[in-house]
Coordinates of C-alpha atoms in Angstrom, one line a residue:
M13 CA -7.4 -8.0 5.3
Y14 CA -4.8 -10.3 5.3
F15 CA -3.9 -13.3 2.5
I16 CA -3.4 -16.6 3.2
F17 CA -1.5 -18.6 0.2
F18 CA -1.7 -22.2 -0.4
N19 CA 1.5 -23.8 -2.7
T20 CA -0.1 -26.1 -5.4
D21 CA 2.0 -27.4 -8.3
F22 CA 4.2 -24.4 -7.8
Q23 CA 1.9 -22.0 -8.4
Y24 CA 0.3 -19.6 -5.6
Q25 CA -3.6 -19.9 -5.0
M26 CA -4.9 -17.2 -2.4
I27 CA -7.9 -16.7 -0.6
I28 CA -8.6 -13.3 0.7
V29 CA -10.0 -13.2 3.8
L30 CA -11.3 -9.9 4.7
V31 CA -11.1 -8.7 8.5
G32 CA -10.7 -5.5 10.1
F33 CA -12.3 -3.4 7.6
R34 CA -15.8 -4.0 6.7
S35 CA -17.0 -2.6 3.2
T36 CA -19.4 0.1 3.0
M37 CA -21.3 -1.8 0.3
E38 CA -23.8 -4.7 1.4
V39 CA -23.3 -7.9 -0.2
G40 CA -25.0 -7.8 -3.7
E41 CA -23.9 -4.3 -4.6
L42 CA -20.3 -4.6 -5.9
V43 CA -18.9 -2.0 -7.5
R44 CA -17.4 -2.6 -10.9
T45 CA -14.9 -0.4 -12.2
A46 CA -14.5 0.9 -15.8
L47 CA -12.1 -1.5 -16.7
Y48 CA -14.4 -4.3 -15.6
D49 CA -14.8 -5.8 -19.1
C50 CA -11.2 -5.6 -20.0
H51 CA -10.8 -8.0 -16.7
L52 CA -12.8 -10.3 -18.2
D53 CA -11.6 -10.4 -21.4
A54 CA -8.1 -11.2 -19.8
N55 CA -9.8 -14.4 -17.9
A56 CA -9.5 -12.3 -14.7
K57 CA -10.3 -14.6 -11.6
M58 CA -12.6 -11.6 -9.8
V59 CA -13.2 -11.3 -6.1
N60 CA -14.9 -9.0 -3.7
F61 CA -12.5 -6.6 -2.2
H62 CA -14.0 -4.2 0.0
G63 CA -16.9 -4.0 -2.0
F64 CA -15.4 -3.6 -5.1
E65 CA -15.1 -6.5 -8.0
L66 CA -11.6 -6.6 -8.9
P67 CA -9.1 -9.4 -10.3
I68 CA -7.0 -11.3 -8.2
W69 CA -5.1 -12.8 -10.8
Y70 CA -5.3 -13.6 -14.4
T71 CA -2.6 -16.6 -15.0
S72 CA -1.0 -16.9 -11.4
I73 CA 0.4 -14.6 -8.8
Q74 CA 3.7 -16.2 -9.3
E75 CA 3.8 -15.3 -13.1
E76 CA 2.3 -12.0 -12.5
H77 CA 4.7 -11.1 -9.8
L78 CA 7.8 -11.8 -11.6
A79 CA 6.4 -10.5 -14.9
C80 CA 6.5 -7.1 -13.2
R81 CA 9.9 -7.6 -11.5
S82 CA 11.5 -8.4 -14.7
A83 CA 9.5 -6.6 -17.3
A84 CA 6.2 -4.8 -17.0
G85 CA 3.0 -5.4 -15.1
M86 CA -0.3 -3.2 -15.1
F87 CA -2.6 -2.9 -12.5
D88 CA -6.2 -1.6 -12.0
V89 CA -6.5 0.0 -8.7
S90 CA -9.3 2.4 -9.4
H91 CA -10.9 1.4 -5.8
M92 CA -8.3 4.1 -4.4
G93 CA -9.5 7.4 -3.5
F94 CA -8.5 10.4 -5.1
F95 CA -8.8 13.9 -3.6
S96 CA -8.1 17.5 -4.6
F97 CA -6.8 19.8 -2.1
K98 CA -7.3 23.6 -2.9
G99 CA -5.9 27.0 -1.2
N100 CA -3.3 29.6 -1.3
N101 CA -1.7 27.8 2.0
V102 CA -2.7 24.0 0.9
R103 CA 0.6 22.5 1.3
Q104 CA 1.2 24.3 4.8
W105 CA -2.0 23.4 5.7
I106 CA -1.8 19.6 4.7
E107 CA 1.9 19.8 6.8
S108 CA 0.1 20.7 9.8
I109 CA -2.0 17.7 9.9
S110 CA 0.7 15.1 8.3
T111 CA 4.3 13.7 9.4
Q112 CA 5.6 15.1 6.0
R113 CA 6.8 18.4 5.5
V114 CA 4.8 19.1 2.5
S115 CA 5.8 22.7 2.0
S116 CA 9.1 21.6 0.9
F117 CA 7.7 20.0 -2.4
V118 CA 7.6 22.0 -5.3
S119 CA 5.2 21.9 -8.3
G120 CA 5.9 18.7 -10.1
R121 CA 6.8 16.4 -6.9
C122 CA 5.6 13.5 -4.8
G123 CA 5.4 12.5 -1.8
Y124 CA 4.6 9.7 1.4
T125 CA 3.0 10.6 4.5
H126 CA 1.0 9.6 7.3
F127 CA -2.3 11.4 9.0
L128 CA -2.5 10.8 12.6
D129 CA -5.2 11.2 15.1
H130 CA -4.9 13.7 18.0
D131 CA -3.7 10.6 20.1
G132 CA -1.1 10.2 17.5
Y133 CA -2.2 6.8 15.8
I134 CA -1.9 6.5 12.1
I135 CA -5.7 6.8 10.6
D136 CA -4.2 6.3 7.1
D137 CA -1.1 6.9 4.7
M138 CA -1.4 8.7 1.5
I139 CA 0.6 9.2 -1.5
F140 CA 0.2 13.2 -2.6
G141 CA 1.5 15.3 -5.6
V142 CA 1.8 18.9 -5.7
K143 CA 0.1 19.9 -8.9
S144 CA 0.5 24.0 -8.5
D145 CA 1.6 26.2 -5.3
D146 CA -2.6 26.2 -4.6
C147 CA -3.6 22.4 -5.6
V148 CA -2.3 19.3 -4.1
L149 CA -3.8 15.8 -5.1
G150 CA -3.7 12.9 -3.0
V151 CA -4.6 9.2 -3.3
P152 CA -6.2 7.5 0.3
N153 CA -6.6 3.9 0.5
A154 CA -9.7 2.5 -0.9
S155 CA -11.6 1.5 2.2
M156 CA -10.6 4.7 4.2
V157 CA -12.1 7.1 1.2
P158 CA -15.0 8.4 3.9
I159 CA -13.0 8.2 6.7
M160 CA -10.3 10.6 5.3
W161 CA -13.0 12.8 3.5
D162 CA -14.9 13.5 7.0
W163 CA -11.2 13.8 8.9
F164 CA -9.8 16.2 6.4
N165 CA -12.9 18.2 6.3
S166 CA -13.4 18.4 9.9
L167 CA -9.7 20.2 10.4
L168 CA -10.3 23.1 7.4
P169 CA -9.6 26.4 8.5
D170 CA -12.6 28.5 9.5
D171 CA -11.9 31.3 6.9
G172 CA -13.0 28.9 3.7
S173 CA -9.3 29.4 2.7
I174 CA -9.1 25.5 1.6
S175 CA -11.6 23.4 0.0
I176 CA -11.3 19.7 -0.8
E177 CA -13.1 17.7 -3.7
N178 CA -13.8 14.2 -4.0
L179 CA -12.7 12.8 -7.7
S180 CA -13.2 9.2 -6.8
D181 CA -16.4 8.2 -8.7
E182 CA -14.8 9.8 -11.5
T183 CA -11.4 9.0 -11.9
S184 CA -9.8 5.6 -13.0
I185 CA -6.4 4.8 -11.6
I186 CA -4.2 2.7 -14.0
A187 CA -0.6 1.6 -12.2
L188 CA 2.2 0.6 -14.8
Q189 CA 5.1 -0.7 -13.3
G190 CA 8.5 -2.5 -13.9
P191 CA 11.4 -2.0 -15.4
K192 CA 10.4 -1.7 -19.0
S193 CA 7.1 0.6 -17.8
I194 CA 8.5 4.0 -19.2
E195 CA 9.5 2.5 -22.6
I196 CA 6.2 1.2 -22.8
L197 CA 4.4 4.6 -21.3
A198 CA 6.4 6.6 -24.0
L199 CA 5.2 4.0 -27.0
A200 CA 1.6 4.6 -25.7
L201 CA 1.3 8.3 -25.0
G202 CA 5.0 9.7 -26.0
D203 CA 8.0 11.1 -24.4
K204 CA 6.2 14.1 -22.9
N205 CA 4.6 12.0 -20.4
K206 CA 7.9 10.0 -19.6
I207 CA 8.3 11.0 -15.8
G208 CA 10.9 9.7 -13.5
R209 CA 10.3 8.4 -9.6
F210 CA 8.0 10.9 -7.4
K211 CA 7.3 13.3 -10.2
C212 CA 4.1 14.3 -11.7
Q213 CA 2.4 16.4 -14.0
N214 CA -0.7 16.8 -16.3
I215 CA -1.1 14.1 -19.2
E216 CA 0.5 16.0 -22.2
S217 CA -0.9 15.5 -25.8
N218 CA -1.0 12.3 -27.1
Q219 CA -2.0 10.0 -29.8
I220 CA -5.4 8.8 -27.8
D221 CA -6.1 12.4 -27.1
I222 CA -6.7 11.5 -23.6
S223 CA -6.4 14.1 -20.6
G224 CA -5.6 13.5 -16.8
W225 CA -2.8 13.2 -14.1
I226 CA 0.4 11.1 -14.2
Q227 CA 2.5 10.4 -10.9
G228 CA 5.9 8.3 -11.0
T229 CA 4.6 6.3 -8.0
G230 CA 3.1 2.9 -7.1
Y231 CA 3.4 0.3 -4.6
T232 CA 5.6 -2.6 -6.1
G233 CA 9.2 -0.9 -5.4
E234 CA 9.8 -0.9 -9.4
S235 CA 9.9 2.0 -11.9
G236 CA 6.9 3.0 -12.8
V237 CA 3.6 4.9 -12.9
E238 CA 0.3 5.8 -11.9
I239 CA -2.1 7.1 -14.1
F240 CA -5.5 9.2 -13.5
V241 CA -8.2 9.4 -16.3
P242 CA -11.8 10.0 -16.9
N243 CA -13.7 6.5 -16.2
N244 CA -14.7 6.8 -19.8
K245 CA -11.4 6.7 -21.1
A246 CA -9.8 4.0 -18.8
A247 CA -10.4 1.1 -21.2
L248 CA -9.0 2.8 -24.3
L249 CA -5.9 3.5 -22.6
W250 CA -5.9 0.0 -20.7
N251 CA -5.9 -1.6 -24.2
L252 CA -3.6 0.4 -25.7
L253 CA -0.9 -0.3 -23.1
I254 CA -1.5 -4.0 -23.9
E255 CA -1.4 -3.7 -27.2
V256 CA 2.2 -1.8 -27.3
G257 CA 3.3 -3.4 -24.0
N258 CA 2.7 -7.1 -24.8
P259 CA 5.8 -7.3 -27.0
L260 CA 7.8 -6.1 -24.2
G261 CA 6.5 -8.6 -21.9
L262 CA 3.7 -6.4 -20.3
V263 CA 1.2 -8.5 -18.5
P264 CA -2.1 -7.5 -16.4
V265 CA -1.7 -8.1 -12.9
G266 CA -4.4 -8.8 -10.0
L267 CA -4.6 -8.0 -6.3
G268 CA -2.5 -11.1 -5.0
A269 CA 1.0 -10.2 -7.0
R270 CA 0.4 -6.5 -5.7
D271 CA 0.4 -7.7 -2.1
T272 CA 3.4 -9.8 -2.8
L273 CA 5.3 -7.3 -4.9
R274 CA 4.6 -4.9 -1.9
L275 CA 5.4 -7.6 0.7
E276 CA 9.1 -7.9 -0.7
K277 CA 9.7 -4.2 -0.6
G278 CA 8.3 -3.9 3.1
Y279 CA 5.8 -1.4 2.2
L280 CA 3.0 -0.6 4.8
L281 CA -0.6 -1.8 3.8
S282 CA -3.2 0.1 5.6
G283 CA -5.6 -2.2 7.6
Q284 CA -2.8 -5.0 7.7
D285 CA 0.2 -3.4 9.3
F286 CA -1.7 -0.5 11.0
L287 CA -5.2 -0.3 11.8
W288 CA -6.9 2.9 13.3
P289 CA -8.8 2.7 16.3
G290 CA -11.3 5.1 15.7
L291 CA -13.1 2.6 13.1
N292 CA -14.1 0.3 16.3
L293 CA -13.3 -2.8 14.6
E294 CA -12.3 -6.0 15.7
G295 CA -8.9 -7.2 14.8
D296 CA -7.9 -10.3 13.8
S297 CA -8.2 -13.1 16.6
S298 CA -4.5 -13.9 16.5
L299 CA -3.4 -10.7 17.5
P300 CA -3.8 -8.7 20.9
N301 CA -6.8 -6.3 20.5
D302 CA -4.7 -3.1 20.1
F303 CA -1.7 -4.6 18.6
L304 CA -2.1 -2.5 15.1
F305 CA -2.6 0.8 16.6
R306 CA 0.5 2.5 15.6
D307 CA 2.2 5.7 15.1
T308 CA 4.8 6.6 12.5
A309 CA 7.8 5.6 14.7
E310 CA 7.1 2.3 15.4
T311 CA 6.4 1.4 11.8
N312 CA 10.1 2.3 11.5
V313 CA 9.6 3.7 7.9
P314 CA 12.5 5.6 6.7
F315 CA 10.6 8.0 4.6
G316 CA 7.5 10.2 5.3
L317 CA 8.4 11.4 8.6
D318 CA 9.8 15.1 9.4
I319 CA 9.8 14.9 13.2
E320 CA 11.0 18.9 13.0
H321 CA 7.8 20.5 12.1
N322 CA 4.2 20.7 14.2
F323 CA 1.6 18.2 13.4
I324 CA -1.6 16.7 14.9
G325 CA 0.0 13.6 16.9
R326 CA 3.6 14.3 17.1
D327 CA 3.9 14.3 20.8
R328 CA 3.4 10.2 20.7
V329 CA 5.8 9.7 17.8
I330 CA 8.6 11.5 19.8
R331 CA 8.0 9.4 22.6
S332 CA 8.1 6.3 20.4
L333 CA 11.4 7.5 18.9
E334 CA 13.0 8.1 22.2
S335 CA 11.9 4.6 23.7
G336 CA 12.6 2.7 20.4
K337 CA 11.6 -0.6 22.2
I338 CA 8.8 -1.1 19.5
K339 CA 9.5 -1.4 15.8
W340 CA 8.5 -3.1 12.7
H341 CA 11.1 -5.2 11.0
G342 CA 11.7 -7.7 8.3
L343 CA 12.2 -11.0 9.1
K344 CA 13.5 -13.6 6.1
C345 CA 13.3 -17.6 7.2
L346 CA 16.4 -19.4 7.0
E347 CA 14.8 -22.9 6.7
R348 CA 11.8 -24.3 4.7
G349 CA 8.5 -24.4 6.3
P350 CA 5.2 -23.2 6.6
S351 CA 4.8 -19.6 5.5
P352 CA 4.9 -16.6 8.1
R353 CA 1.2 -15.1 8.2
L354 CA -0.8 -12.6 10.1
G355 CA -0.6 -13.2 13.9
H356 CA 2.4 -15.8 13.9
Q357 CA 4.1 -15.1 17.3
I358 CA 7.9 -14.2 17.3
K359 CA 9.8 -15.8 20.1
R360 CA 13.5 -15.6 21.1
I361 CA 15.9 -18.5 20.2
D362 CA 17.6 -17.9 23.6
S363 CA 15.4 -17.5 26.2
D364 CA 12.1 -18.7 27.7
D365 CA 9.8 -20.4 25.4
S366 CA 6.9 -18.6 26.7
E367 CA 8.2 -15.1 26.1
I368 CA 6.5 -13.6 23.0
I369 CA 8.4 -10.5 21.3
G370 CA 5.9 -9.7 18.9
Y371 CA 3.5 -11.1 15.9
V372 CA 4.1 -10.8 12.0
S373 CA 1.5 -8.7 10.6
S374 CA 2.2 -9.2 7.1
G375 CA 3.9 -12.5 5.7
G376 CA 4.3 -15.0 2.8
P377 CA 6.6 -16.6 0.5
S378 CA 8.6 -14.6 -1.7
P379 CA 7.6 -15.1 -5.2
S380 CA 11.7 -13.6 -6.2
L381 CA 13.5 -15.5 -3.6
N382 CA 12.1 -19.3 -4.8
R383 CA 9.3 -18.9 -2.4
T384 CA 11.4 -18.2 0.9
G385 CA 9.2 -17.3 3.6
I386 CA 9.5 -13.4 4.5
A387 CA 7.3 -11.1 7.0
M388 CA 7.0 -8.0 8.8
A389 CA 6.5 -7.7 12.4
Y390 CA 6.4 -5.4 15.0
L391 CA 8.9 -6.7 17.5
S392 CA 10.2 -5.6 20.8
D393 CA 13.8 -5.2 21.8
V394 CA 15.9 -6.9 18.5
E395 CA 18.8 -5.9 16.8
L396 CA 19.3 -6.5 12.8
G397 CA 20.7 -9.7 12.5
D398 CA 19.1 -11.4 15.6
E399 CA 17.5 -14.8 15.0
V400 CA 14.1 -15.6 16.3
W401 CA 11.6 -18.2 16.0
I402 CA 8.1 -17.7 14.2
Q403 CA 5.6 -19.9 15.9
A404 CA 4.2 -21.0 12.4
S405 CA 1.6 -23.4 14.5
S406 CA 1.3 -25.1 17.9
R407 CA 3.9 -27.8 16.4
R408 CA 6.0 -26.2 14.1
R409 CA 8.4 -23.1 14.4
I410 CA 10.7 -21.8 11.7
K411 CA 13.8 -20.1 12.1
A412 CA 14.4 -16.5 10.6
E413 CA 16.5 -13.5 10.8
V414 CA 15.6 -10.1 11.5
V415 CA 16.7 -7.8 8.3
V416 CA 16.2 -4.2 6.8
P417 CA 13.4 -4.8 4.2
P418 CA 13.4 -4.3 0.9
F419 CA 14.0 -8.1 0.7
V420 CA 15.0 -8.0 -3.0

């Protein structure tokens, strides 16, 4: 998928164009999360997002984005998956099929990892939390839940020592993000449920007697948590958080600001910044057919990769590390003009105008930087600080600098 932005009266309007992934649901069979009525009560603009009916914004992307950066924002991310992996050596097993050294994570810690196919291409990325020595919880991306379910099950040990449970349909996920999020969390659920960055635990006793799982993760780059609760308790928790958080600046946030927030931090988006070849889907027409088929080294993500252990797809990652030719870089526009978008060509300033050194995979105006254009792009043979052209249209190109994200 990608996002197209229009600037109208200093507010962002967004149209979602779904390409790449195809919804598992047919038109007319949209899934509504347990928080659907809460979104309508807040006057949300609802859209079809991979077969789920979800809010794209409530007031505006700009307002919601800045509220999350300055105070707090709350997101319904119940469309994401939720898996439970169990077994005596479950961390070692996950480690053998992922880029992260999962065995080094103790109970109560979270991590980030990629899962690669046997050719070394990224299938999906995932946040995981270690619940105990024999239980790990994982959050696959929404459209990849059935794909990852089949992939994991195909790799289970023959002796039955590892099992997987899909908790996705019965679980709602609320992401509470922003500098005031932990204060709001304590007001709602008590100090026992205040957790740090990339820590996790069962929800402890609280005033509304709600149970579930909580972890100090999120895709905004801000401090915050993601809270996993049974569907029948989701609205109760959502409304309580709004009640106690509103005086501190908490607002509900839709998919639009969720994307601009993650873009400002330079976080990968599955299907947007990488696409698994095994899906056999047509990519965006502005990109070469195989452009988004990537391995972990090419994404240039500074976390989630431990090359010193054996894992599926490792050989390709090593080759990419050794070549270092193509990397996922940040681009910050140095002049005003059309914002970078998926498929925009990148060219060197001091070379033949026909030479293309890469393409934008994610881009748009940055709400935190007064709508300065920012982008993430796979580029060949560039150095930090280099200036390049972003070909915004056949008649217009914008000068940009190669930078290391986050942008803010």
